Coordinates of C-alpha atoms in Angstrom, one line a residue:
X1 CA 67.2 63.7 111.8
X2 CA 68.3 64.0 115.5
X3 CA 65.3 64.8 117.5
X4 CA 65.3 66.5 120.9
X5 CA 61.9 68.1 121.8
X6 CA 63.4 70.5 124.4
X7 CA 66.2 71.8 122.1
X8 CA 63.8 72.0 119.2
X9 CA 61.3 74.1 121.1
X10 CA 63.9 76.5 122.3
X11 CA 65.4 77.0 118.9
X12 CA 61.9 77.5 117.4
X13 CA 61.0 80.1 120.0
X14 CA 64.1 82.1 119.2
X15 CA 64.2 81.9 115.4
X16 CA 62.8 85.4 115.0
X17 CA 64.9 86.9 117.8
X18 CA 67.5 89.2 116.2
X19 CA 69.9 88.7 119.2
X20 CA 72.7 86.2 118.9
X21 CA 72.1 83.5 121.6
X22 CA 74.3 81.2 123.4
X23 CA 74.3 77.5 122.6
X24 CA 72.5 75.0 124.9
X25 CA 75.5 73.4 126.6
X26 CA 73.5 70.7 128.5
X27 CA 72.4 69.2 125.2
X28 CA 75.2 69.6 122.7
X29 CA 77.8 67.2 124.0
X30 CA 80.1 67.6 121.0
X31 CA 80.2 71.3 121.2
X32 CA 80.8 71.3 125.0
X33 CA 83.7 68.8 124.4
X34 CA 85.3 71.4 122.1
X35 CA 84.7 74.2 124.6
X36 CA 86.5 72.4 127.3
X37 CA 89.6 71.3 125.4
X38 CA 92.9 72.1 127.2
X39 CA 94.0 75.7 127.0
X40 CA 97.3 75.1 125.2
X41 CA 95.8 72.7 122.6
X42 CA 95.9 73.9 119.1
X43 CA 93.1 72.6 116.9
X44 CA 90.9 73.1 113.9
X45 CA 87.1 72.8 114.2
X46 CA 85.6 71.8 110.8
X47 CA 81.9 72.5 111.1
X48 CA 79.1 72.6 108.5
X49 CA 77.0 75.7 108.2
X50 CA 74.8 76.3 111.3
X51 CA 76.8 74.0 113.5
X52 CA 77.5 76.7 116.0
X53 CA 81.2 77.3 115.3
X54 CA 81.2 81.0 116.4
X55 CA 79.2 80.3 119.5
X56 CA 81.6 77.5 120.4
X57 CA 84.5 80.0 119.9
X58 CA 83.0 82.5 122.3
X59 CA 82.0 80.0 124.9
X60 CA 85.4 78.4 124.8
X61 CA 87.0 81.8 125.3
X62 CA 84.7 82.5 128.2
X63 CA 85.3 79.1 129.7
X64 CA 89.1 79.5 129.5
X65 CA 89.1 83.0 131.1
X66 CA 86.8 81.9 133.9
X67 CA 88.9 78.9 134.8
X68 CA 92.3 80.7 134.5
X69 CA 92.5 83.9 136.4
X70 CA 95.9 84.6 135.0
X71 CA 94.5 84.7 131.4
X72 CA 93.8 88.3 130.6
X73 CA 91.9 89.8 127.7
X74 CA 95.1 91.3 126.4
X75 CA 96.5 87.8 126.0
X76 CA 93.9 86.8 123.4
X77 CA 93.5 87.7 119.8
X78 CA 90.2 86.9 118.0
X79 CA 90.3 87.2 114.2
X80 CA 86.9 87.6 112.5
X81 CA 85.7 87.9 108.9
X82 CA 84.3 91.4 108.9
X83 CA 83.4 94.4 111.1
X84 CA 79.7 93.8 110.5
X85 CA 80.3 90.3 111.9
X86 CA 81.9 91.9 115.0
X87 CA 78.8 94.0 115.5
X88 CA 76.6 90.9 115.0
X89 CA 78.3 89.0 117.9
X90 CA 78.8 92.0 120.1
X91 CA 75.8 91.4 122.3
X92 CA 76.8 87.8 123.1
X93 CA 80.3 88.9 123.8
X94 CA 79.1 91.4 126.4
X95 CA 76.9 88.7 128.0
X96 CA 79.9 86.4 128.3
X97 CA 82.0 89.3 129.6
X98 CA 84.3 89.2 126.6
X99 CA 84.0 92.9 125.6
X100 CA 87.6 93.6 126.6
X101 CA 88.9 90.8 124.3
X102 CA 90.3 92.3 121.0
X103 CA 88.3 91.2 118.0
X104 CA 89.6 92.3 114.6
X105 CA 89.6 91.4 111.0
X106 CA 92.9 90.1 109.7
X107 CA 93.3 93.2 107.5
X108 CA 93.1 95.5 110.5
X109 CA 95.3 93.2 112.5
X110 CA 98.1 93.7 109.9
X111 CA 97.5 97.5 109.9
X112 CA 97.8 97.6 113.7
X113 CA 101.0 95.5 113.8
X114 CA 102.5 97.9 111.3
X115 CA 101.4 101.0 113.2
X116 CA 103.6 99.8 116.0
X117 CA 106.5 100.1 113.5
X118 CA 105.5 103.7 112.7
X119 CA 103.8 102.7 109.4
X120 CA 100.2 104.0 108.8
X121 CA 98.6 102.1 105.9
X122 CA 95.0 102.3 107.0
X123 CA 94.5 106.0 106.4
X124 CA 96.0 105.8 103.0
X125 CA 93.9 103.0 101.5
X126 CA 92.8 103.5 97.9
X127 CA 89.3 102.8 96.7
X128 CA 90.7 101.0 93.6
X129 CA 90.1 97.3 93.2
X130 CA 93.0 94.9 93.3
X131 CA 93.5 92.8 90.2
X132 CA 92.6 89.1 90.9
X133 CA 95.8 88.1 89.1
X134 CA 97.8 90.1 91.6
X135 CA 95.8 88.7 94.6
X136 CA 96.3 85.2 93.3
X137 CA 100.1 85.8 93.4
X138 CA 100.2 87.6 96.8
X139 CA 98.2 84.8 98.6
X140 CA 100.0 82.0 96.8
X141 CA 102.9 79.9 98.0
X142 CA 105.1 81.6 95.5
X143 CA 104.9 85.0 97.1
X144 CA 106.6 84.0 100.4
X145 CA 109.3 82.2 98.4
X146 CA 109.9 85.2 96.2
X147 CA 110.1 87.6 99.2
X148 CA 112.5 85.3 101.1
X149 CA 114.7 84.9 98.1
X150 CA 114.8 88.7 97.4
X151 CA 115.5 89.7 101.1
X152 CA 118.3 87.2 101.5
X153 CA 119.8 88.2 98.2
X154 CA 119.8 91.9 99.3
X155 CA 121.3 90.8 102.6
X156 CA 124.0 88.7 101.1
X157 CA 125.0 91.3 98.5
X158 CA 125.4 94.0 101.1
X159 CA 127.1 91.8 103.6
X160 CA 129.6 90.7 101.0
X161 CA 130.7 94.3 100.5
X162 CA 132.4 93.9 103.9
X163 CA 133.2 90.2 104.3
X164 CA 134.0 88.9 100.8
X165 CA 137.7 87.8 100.5
X166 CA 138.6 90.8 98.3
X167 CA 136.9 93.2 100.7
X168 CA 137.5 91.9 104.2
X169 CA 141.1 93.2 104.5
X170 CA 140.0 96.7 103.6
X171 CA 137.1 96.5 106.1
X172 CA 139.4 95.3 108.8
X173 CA 141.8 98.2 108.1
X174 CA 139.0 100.6 108.3
X175 CA 137.9 99.1 111.6
X176 CA 141.4 99.4 113.0
X177 CA 141.5 103.0 111.9
X178 CA 138.2 103.7 113.7
X179 CA 139.4 102.1 116.9
X180 CA 142.6 104.1 116.7
X181 CA 140.7 107.4 116.2
X182 CA 138.7 106.6 119.4
X183 CA 141.8 106.1 121.4
X184 CA 143.2 109.3 120.0
X185 CA 140.0 111.1 120.8
X186 CA 140.3 110.0 124.5
X187 CA 143.6 111.9 124.7
X188 CA 141.9 115.0 123.4
X189 CA 139.0 114.7 125.8
X190 CA 141.5 114.3 128.7
X191 CA 143.3 117.5 127.7
X192 CA 143.2 120.9 129.3
X193 CA 140.0 123.0 129.2
X194 CA 141.3 125.5 126.6
X195 CA 142.6 122.8 124.3
X196 CA 139.3 120.9 124.6
X197 CA 137.4 124.1 123.9
X198 CA 139.5 124.9 120.9
X199 CA 138.8 121.5 119.4
X200 CA 135.2 120.8 120.6
X201 CA 133.8 124.2 121.1
X202 CA 131.5 125.2 124.0
X203 CA 128.9 123.0 125.6
X204 CA 125.4 124.6 125.2
X205 CA 121.8 123.6 125.9
X206 CA 119.6 123.2 122.8
X207 CA 116.1 124.5 122.6
X208 CA 114.7 121.0 122.1
X209 CA 116.4 119.9 125.3
X210 CA 119.8 118.2 125.8
X211 CA 123.3 119.6 125.1
X212 CA 125.5 120.1 122.1
X213 CA 129.0 121.3 121.3
X214 CA 129.4 124.3 119.1
X215 CA 132.0 122.7 116.9
X216 CA 131.6 119.5 114.7
X217 CA 134.5 117.6 116.0
X218 CA 132.6 115.5 118.6
X219 CA 129.9 114.7 115.9
X220 CA 132.7 113.4 113.7
X221 CA 134.0 111.3 116.5
X222 CA 130.5 109.9 117.1
X223 CA 130.4 108.9 113.4
X224 CA 133.7 107.0 113.9
X225 CA 132.1 105.2 116.9
X226 CA 129.1 104.3 114.8
X227 CA 131.3 103.0 112.0
X228 CA 133.4 101.0 114.5
X229 CA 130.3 99.4 116.0
X230 CA 128.9 98.4 112.6
X231 CA 132.2 97.0 111.3
X232 CA 132.8 95.1 114.6
X233 CA 129.3 93.6 114.3
X234 CA 129.9 92.6 110.7
X235 CA 133.4 91.3 111.0
X236 CA 133.7 89.9 114.5
X237 CA 130.2 89.0 115.9
X238 CA 127.8 86.2 114.9
X239 CA 125.4 87.0 112.1
X240 CA 122.0 88.3 113.1
X241 CA 118.8 88.9 111.1
X242 CA 118.7 90.7 107.8
X243 CA 116.5 93.4 109.4
X244 CA 119.0 94.1 112.1
X245 CA 121.8 94.3 109.5
X246 CA 119.8 96.7 107.3
X247 CA 119.0 99.0 110.1
X248 CA 122.6 99.1 111.3
X249 CA 123.8 99.6 107.8
X250 CA 121.6 102.7 107.3
X251 CA 123.2 104.2 110.5
X252 CA 126.6 103.3 109.3
X253 CA 126.0 104.8 105.8
X254 CA 125.1 108.2 107.3
X255 CA 128.2 108.1 109.6
X256 CA 130.4 107.0 106.8
X257 CA 129.1 109.8 104.5
X258 CA 129.9 112.3 107.2
X259 CA 133.4 111.0 107.7
X260 CA 134.1 110.8 103.9
X261 CA 132.6 114.1 103.0
X262 CA 133.4 116.2 106.0
X263 CA 136.2 114.5 108.0
X264 CA 139.1 116.3 106.3
X265 CA 137.4 119.7 106.8
X266 CA 136.7 119.1 110.5
X267 CA 140.2 117.9 111.2
X268 CA 141.8 120.8 109.4
X269 CA 139.4 123.2 111.1
X270 CA 140.5 121.8 114.5
X271 CA 144.1 122.2 113.6
X272 CA 143.5 125.8 112.5
X273 CA 141.7 126.5 115.8
X274 CA 144.6 125.1 117.7
X275 CA 147.0 127.2 115.7
X276 CA 145.0 130.2 116.7
X277 CA 145.1 129.1 120.3
X278 CA 148.9 129.0 120.1
X279 CA 149.0 132.5 118.6
X280 CA 146.7 133.7 121.4
X281 CA 148.9 132.0 124.1
X282 CA 152.1 133.6 122.6
X283 CA 150.4 137.0 122.9
X284 CA 149.5 136.3 126.5
X285 CA 153.0 135.2 127.2
X286 CA 154.5 138.3 125.6
X287 CA 152.1 140.4 127.6
X288 CA 152.9 138.7 130.9
X289 CA 156.7 139.0 130.2
X290 CA 156.4 142.8 130.3
X291 CA 155.7 142.6 134.0
X292 CA 158.9 142.3 136.1
X293 CA 160.1 143.1 139.6
X294 CA 163.5 143.4 141.3
X295 CA 164.6 140.9 143.9
X296 CA 167.8 142.2 145.2
X297 CA 170.0 143.0 142.3
X298 CA 168.1 140.7 139.9
X299 CA 165.1 141.5 137.8
X300 CA 162.6 138.7 137.7
X301 CA 159.3 138.0 136.0
X302 CA 156.3 138.9 138.1
X303 CA 154.1 136.2 136.6
X304 CA 156.6 133.5 135.9
X305 CA 154.2 130.7 137.1
X306 CA 151.5 131.9 134.7
X307 CA 154.0 132.1 131.8
X308 CA 155.1 128.5 132.6
X309 CA 151.5 127.3 132.5
X310 CA 151.0 129.0 129.2
X311 CA 154.2 127.5 127.8
X312 CA 152.8 124.1 128.9
X313 CA 149.5 124.9 127.2
X314 CA 151.2 126.0 124.1
X315 CA 153.2 122.7 124.0
X316 CA 150.0 120.7 124.6
X317 CA 148.2 122.6 121.8
X318 CA 151.1 121.8 119.4
X319 CA 151.0 118.1 120.5
X320 CA 147.2 118.0 120.0
X321 CA 147.5 119.7 116.6
X322 CA 150.0 117.0 115.6
X323 CA 147.7 114.3 116.9
X324 CA 144.8 115.6 114.9
X325 CA 147.1 115.6 111.9
X326 CA 147.7 111.9 112.5
X327 CA 144.0 111.4 112.8
X328 CA 143.5 113.0 109.4
X329 CA 145.9 110.5 107.8
X330 CA 144.1 107.5 106.4
X331 CA 140.9 109.3 105.5
X332 CA 141.7 108.8 101.9
X333 CA 141.3 105.0 102.4
X334 CA 138.0 105.5 104.2
X335 CA 136.8 107.9 101.4
X336 CA 137.8 105.3 98.7
X337 CA 136.0 102.6 100.7
X338 CA 132.8 104.6 100.9
X339 CA 133.0 105.6 97.3
X340 CA 132.8 101.9 96.4
X341 CA 129.8 101.4 98.7
X342 CA 128.0 104.3 97.0
X343 CA 128.3 102.7 93.6
X344 CA 125.7 100.1 94.7
X345 CA 122.1 101.4 94.3
X346 CA 120.8 99.4 97.2
X347 CA 123.4 100.9 99.5
X348 CA 122.4 104.4 98.5
X349 CA 118.7 103.7 98.9
X350 CA 119.1 102.0 102.3
X351 CA 121.5 104.8 103.4
X352 CA 118.6 107.3 103.0
X353 CA 116.5 105.4 105.6
X354 CA 116.0 107.1 109.0
X355 CA 114.9 104.4 111.3
X356 CA 113.0 101.1 111.2
X357 CA 109.9 102.5 109.4
X358 CA 112.0 103.7 106.5
X359 CA 113.8 100.4 106.3
X360 CA 110.4 98.7 106.2
X361 CA 109.4 100.9 103.3
X362 CA 112.6 100.2 101.5
X363 CA 112.1 96.4 101.9
X364 CA 108.5 96.8 100.5
X365 CA 109.8 98.7 97.5
X366 CA 112.4 96.0 96.8
X367 CA 110.0 93.0 97.3
X368 CA 106.4 93.9 96.7
X369 CA 106.3 97.0 94.5
X370 CA 107.7 95.3 91.4
X371 CA 104.7 92.9 91.3
X372 CA 102.3 95.8 91.9
X373 CA 103.9 97.8 89.1
X374 CA 103.6 94.9 86.8
X375 CA 99.8 94.9 87.4
X376 CA 99.5 98.7 87.1
X377 CA 98.8 99.3 90.7
X378 CA 99.5 102.5 92.5
X379 CA 98.7 103.5 96.1
X380 CA 98.0 101.4 99.2
X381 CA 95.7 98.4 98.9
X382 CA 94.3 96.0 101.6
X383 CA 96.7 93.2 100.7
X384 CA 99.7 95.5 101.4
X385 CA 99.2 94.9 105.1
X386 CA 99.9 91.2 104.8
X387 CA 102.6 91.8 102.2
X388 CA 104.6 94.3 104.4
X389 CA 104.1 92.2 107.5
X390 CA 105.4 89.2 105.7
X391 CA 108.4 91.1 104.4
X392 CA 109.3 92.4 107.9
X393 CA 108.9 89.0 109.6
X394 CA 110.9 87.3 106.9
X395 CA 113.7 89.8 107.4
X396 CA 113.6 89.0 111.1
X397 CA 111.7 91.8 112.7
X398 CA 109.5 90.9 115.7
X399 CA 106.1 92.5 115.1
X400 CA 104.0 93.3 118.2
X401 CA 101.8 92.9 120.1
X402 CA 102.1 89.1 120.5
X403 CA 99.4 87.0 121.9
X404 CA 99.3 83.7 123.8
X405 CA 95.9 82.6 122.4
X406 CA 94.8 83.1 118.8
X407 CA 91.2 82.3 117.8
X408 CA 90.3 82.5 114.1
X409 CA 86.7 82.4 112.8
X410 CA 85.9 81.6 109.2
X411 CA 89.5 80.2 109.1
X412 CA 89.0 78.7 105.6
X413 CA 89.4 82.2 104.1
X414 CA 93.0 82.7 105.3
X415 CA 95.8 81.6 103.0
X416 CA 98.5 79.1 104.0
X417 CA 101.1 82.0 103.8
X418 CA 99.0 84.0 106.3
X419 CA 98.8 81.1 108.7
X420 CA 102.6 80.7 108.5
X421 CA 103.0 84.4 109.2
X422 CA 100.6 84.4 112.2
X423 CA 102.5 81.4 113.6
X424 CA 105.8 83.1 113.2
X425 CA 104.6 86.3 114.9
X426 CA 102.8 84.4 117.7
X427 CA 105.3 81.6 118.0
X428 CA 104.3 80.6 121.5
X429 CA 100.6 80.9 121.0
X430 CA 97.9 78.1 120.9
X431 CA 95.8 78.5 117.7
X432 CA 92.1 77.6 117.7
X433 CA 90.7 77.7 114.1
X434 CA 87.0 77.5 113.3
X435 CA 85.8 77.1 109.7
X436 CA 84.2 75.1 106.9
X437 CA 86.2 74.2 103.8
X438 CA 83.0 74.2 101.8
X439 CA 82.6 77.9 102.6
X440 CA 85.8 78.9 100.9
X441 CA 84.8 81.1 97.9
X442 CA 87.9 83.0 97.0
X443 CA 89.9 81.2 94.3
X444 CA 93.0 83.2 95.1
X445 CA 92.9 83.0 98.9
X446 CA 92.1 80.5 101.6
X447 CA 93.1 77.0 102.7
X448 CA 92.0 73.8 100.9
X449 CA 93.4 71.3 103.4
X450 CA 93.2 71.8 107.2
X451 CA 96.4 69.7 107.5
X452 CA 98.3 72.8 106.2
X453 CA 97.1 74.8 109.3
X454 CA 98.3 72.3 111.9
X455 CA 96.8 71.1 115.2
X456 CA 94.2 68.4 115.9
X457 CA 91.1 68.3 113.7
X458 CA 87.6 68.0 115.0
X459 CA 84.4 67.8 112.9
X460 CA 80.8 68.8 113.4
X461 CA 78.1 68.1 110.8
X462 CA 74.9 68.8 112.9
X463 CA 73.0 71.9 111.6
X464 CA 71.4 73.9 114.4
X465 CA 70.5 76.9 112.3
X466 CA 68.3 76.0 109.4
X467 CA 64.9 74.3 109.1
X468 CA 64.6 70.7 107.9
X469 CA 63.4 72.0 104.5
X470 CA 66.5 74.3 104.0
X471 CA 68.9 71.6 105.1
X472 CA 67.3 69.1 102.8
X473 CA 67.4 71.5 99.9
X474 CA 71.0 72.4 100.4
X475 CA 72.0 68.7 100.9
X476 CA 70.1 67.7 97.7
X477 CA 71.2 70.5 95.4
X478 CA 74.8 70.9 96.6
X479 CA 75.5 67.4 98.0
X480 CA 76.4 68.8 101.4
X481 CA 77.1 66.7 104.5
X482 CA 74.6 68.2 106.9
X483 CA 72.1 66.8 109.4
X484 CA 69.1 68.9 110.6
X485 CA 68.0 69.2 114.2
X486 CA 64.4 68.6 113.4
X487 CA 62.9 72.1 112.9
X488 CA 59.9 72.3 110.6
X489 CA 59.5 75.3 108.4
X490 CA 58.3 76.5 105.0
X491 CA 59.4 74.9 101.8
X492 CA 62.2 76.7 99.9
X493 CA 60.5 79.2 97.6
X494 CA 61.4 80.0 94.0
X495 CA 60.5 83.6 93.0
X496 CA 61.0 86.2 90.3
X497 CA 63.0 89.4 90.9
X498 CA 59.7 91.4 91.0
X499 CA 58.4 89.2 93.8
X500 CA 61.3 89.8 96.2
X501 CA 59.6 92.6 98.2
X502 CA 56.4 90.6 98.5
X503 CA 58.4 87.7 99.8
X504 CA 59.7 89.8 102.7
X505 CA 56.3 91.5 103.5
X506 CA 55.0 90.8 107.0
X507 CA 58.2 88.9 108.0
X508 CA 59.9 89.6 111.3
X509 CA 63.6 89.6 112.2
X510 CA 66.7 90.3 110.2
X511 CA 66.2 90.0 106.4
X512 CA 68.7 89.9 103.6
X513 CA 69.1 89.6 99.8
X514 CA 72.4 87.9 98.9
X515 CA 73.8 88.1 95.4
X516 CA 77.1 88.3 93.5
X517 CA 78.7 91.7 94.0
X518 CA 78.1 92.8 90.4
X519 CA 74.3 92.2 90.8
X520 CA 73.8 94.1 94.1
X521 CA 72.7 97.3 92.3
X522 CA 69.6 95.4 91.1
X523 CA 68.4 95.6 94.7
X524 CA 69.4 99.2 95.5
X525 CA 66.0 100.6 96.1
X526 CA 63.7 102.0 98.7
X527 CA 63.4 99.8 101.8
X528 CA 66.7 98.1 101.0
X529 CA 70.2 98.8 102.4
X530 CA 73.2 97.8 100.3
X531 CA 76.0 96.9 102.7
X532 CA 79.5 98.2 101.6
X533 CA 82.8 98.2 103.5
X534 CA 82.3 97.9 107.2
X535 CA 78.6 99.0 107.3
X536 CA 76.5 97.6 110.1
X537 CA 73.4 95.5 109.5
X538 CA 70.0 97.2 109.4
X539 CA 67.2 95.8 111.6
X540 CA 64.5 97.9 109.9
X541 CA 65.5 97.5 106.2
X542 CA 66.2 94.5 103.9
X543 CA 70.0 94.1 103.9
X544 CA 71.6 93.6 100.5
X545 CA 75.0 92.1 100.5
X546 CA 77.6 90.0 98.7
X547 CA 78.2 86.3 99.6
X548 CA 81.5 87.2 101.3
X549 CA 79.9 89.9 103.4
X550 CA 77.2 87.5 104.6
X551 CA 79.7 84.9 106.0
X552 CA 79.1 84.1 109.6
X553 CA 75.8 86.0 109.7
X554 CA 72.2 84.6 109.9
X555 CA 68.8 86.1 109.0
X556 CA 65.2 85.0 109.6
X557 CA 64.5 85.3 105.9
X558 CA 66.8 85.3 102.9
X559 CA 66.3 85.8 99.2
X560 CA 69.3 84.5 97.2
X561 CA 69.9 85.7 93.6
X562 CA 72.3 82.9 92.8
X563 CA 73.1 83.9 89.2
X564 CA 76.8 83.3 88.6
X565 CA 77.5 81.7 92.0
X566 CA 79.8 78.8 92.5
X567 CA 78.5 75.8 94.6
X568 CA 80.4 77.1 97.6
X569 CA 78.9 80.5 97.2
X570 CA 75.4 79.0 97.0
X571 CA 76.1 76.9 100.1
X572 CA 77.0 80.0 102.1
X573 CA 74.1 82.1 100.8
X574 CA 71.4 79.4 101.2
X575 CA 72.5 78.6 104.8
X576 CA 72.2 82.2 106.0
X577 CA 68.4 81.6 106.3
X578 CA 67.2 80.5 109.7
X579 CA 63.5 80.0 108.7
X580 CA 62.6 81.0 105.2
X581 CA 64.6 80.9 102.0
X582 CA 63.7 82.0 98.5
X583 CA 65.7 81.4 95.3
X584 CA 65.4 84.4 93.0
X585 CA 65.3 83.3 89.3
X586 CA 65.3 85.5 86.2
X587 CA 62.1 85.7 84.2

């Protein structure tokens, strides 16, 4: 036992204080060393239960922001295990002036990143439980591999429609045709007002703002421009990310559909309008030719100059009509080309997308949904946030916001795939991860080796939370590597379920019953509060919670119904008690 009378007296005096307190920096040299590590150092702090990991995290953040005025709250992301935990540390965060720093659970971080892409998952969450078999797959190393393989297969198949040896020549011919149409359209735009109006219609202001032409010719030309841009990107530029290609393809598909389905009609309509213009001009010329005057012995036309201008207009209309006839030629090749593209289901589905959010949903359907369907899952589940974020990132989309510093508490509960995802999103960030491998209790999620996370590894095994008796009990029963600080307390009690209320009677401070989730209903009675979801801790009732919900929290007195718990679950549950611990045993 490490014995320091001053530290021991302070901790003893605060044991029943429900407020989260700061650590005593003048005494805890190891903790202070972690707090003052260089700002850009990435590291993992492996600390036993009660070693002050969360307090070190908060003090380090306060230290960094105090010593670097250019470091702003918006530069920092703090990932915590639960919303109740955020409420638990809120008072200390305010005291350290960290209230503007964003603290969030990883689940809601994913939802927030997706909301920036126009995707709302949070409001659509189902209450149904996710099958553990599915969770084991999603958080395994296999899921990222499967997603990567599927995305790149989709990309390669679609890209090959334009660049494969048997397709490239046709694609290049279509690109040349689009470029030629743009050059021809420039001649039409540079024509006289009446010819332009016959082809394009009138320019009017829309109710939504902006302007539009009353005839579809310009819209068709915009479609050719979009098709040209896409084909030039595919055939002549360097390859970019699959996500960029997918989004550009969805735009191309709509434009190509417009050209193939309506191009001939638009071109012929323009030719008919020009023919009508010629008829109108002929009538105007005939009418003007009726006006004559005598000049000497000769009779001359009164409006000869107007007639001449109309003759020029008529000739221009005929030339433009012939030009549009040329523009119509070659549409059959484009239509045949588009017909081949439409034979591919993925092309049709991607072509229905209207923007980045729709492309993201399409990727999700192609990569994640098959696995969910296999397990009979319908609707939106918490794991969908991670799954969709991974799909988008793997496809090359840059999710935002991005942070320069990422702090992770209870870091042992995050899978290797999630760490890889966070590092890809925040590629320039320093990562500070705080956790305890012995507190990993999810067989389908979490990290088993800190080397997989990266960064320097530091270790703390001094317990500043629990009494000597609790530390000795945990060390003996669970073979845990913990050293107590020297706080004396009551021996660990062993009680029956009917004695739980009596155990808590007259006790001060926060109190809790911790049990496996399936046994929580046993303690759903008067004077107790069963915590579900993101419920906040009660200071007046006995809190009843699962082992996972208790992570990172501490209570003056704890009763643990450890039936069915693994050693790691017992380790977490037992070490939530600051002063008094009771093990609830069946009769």
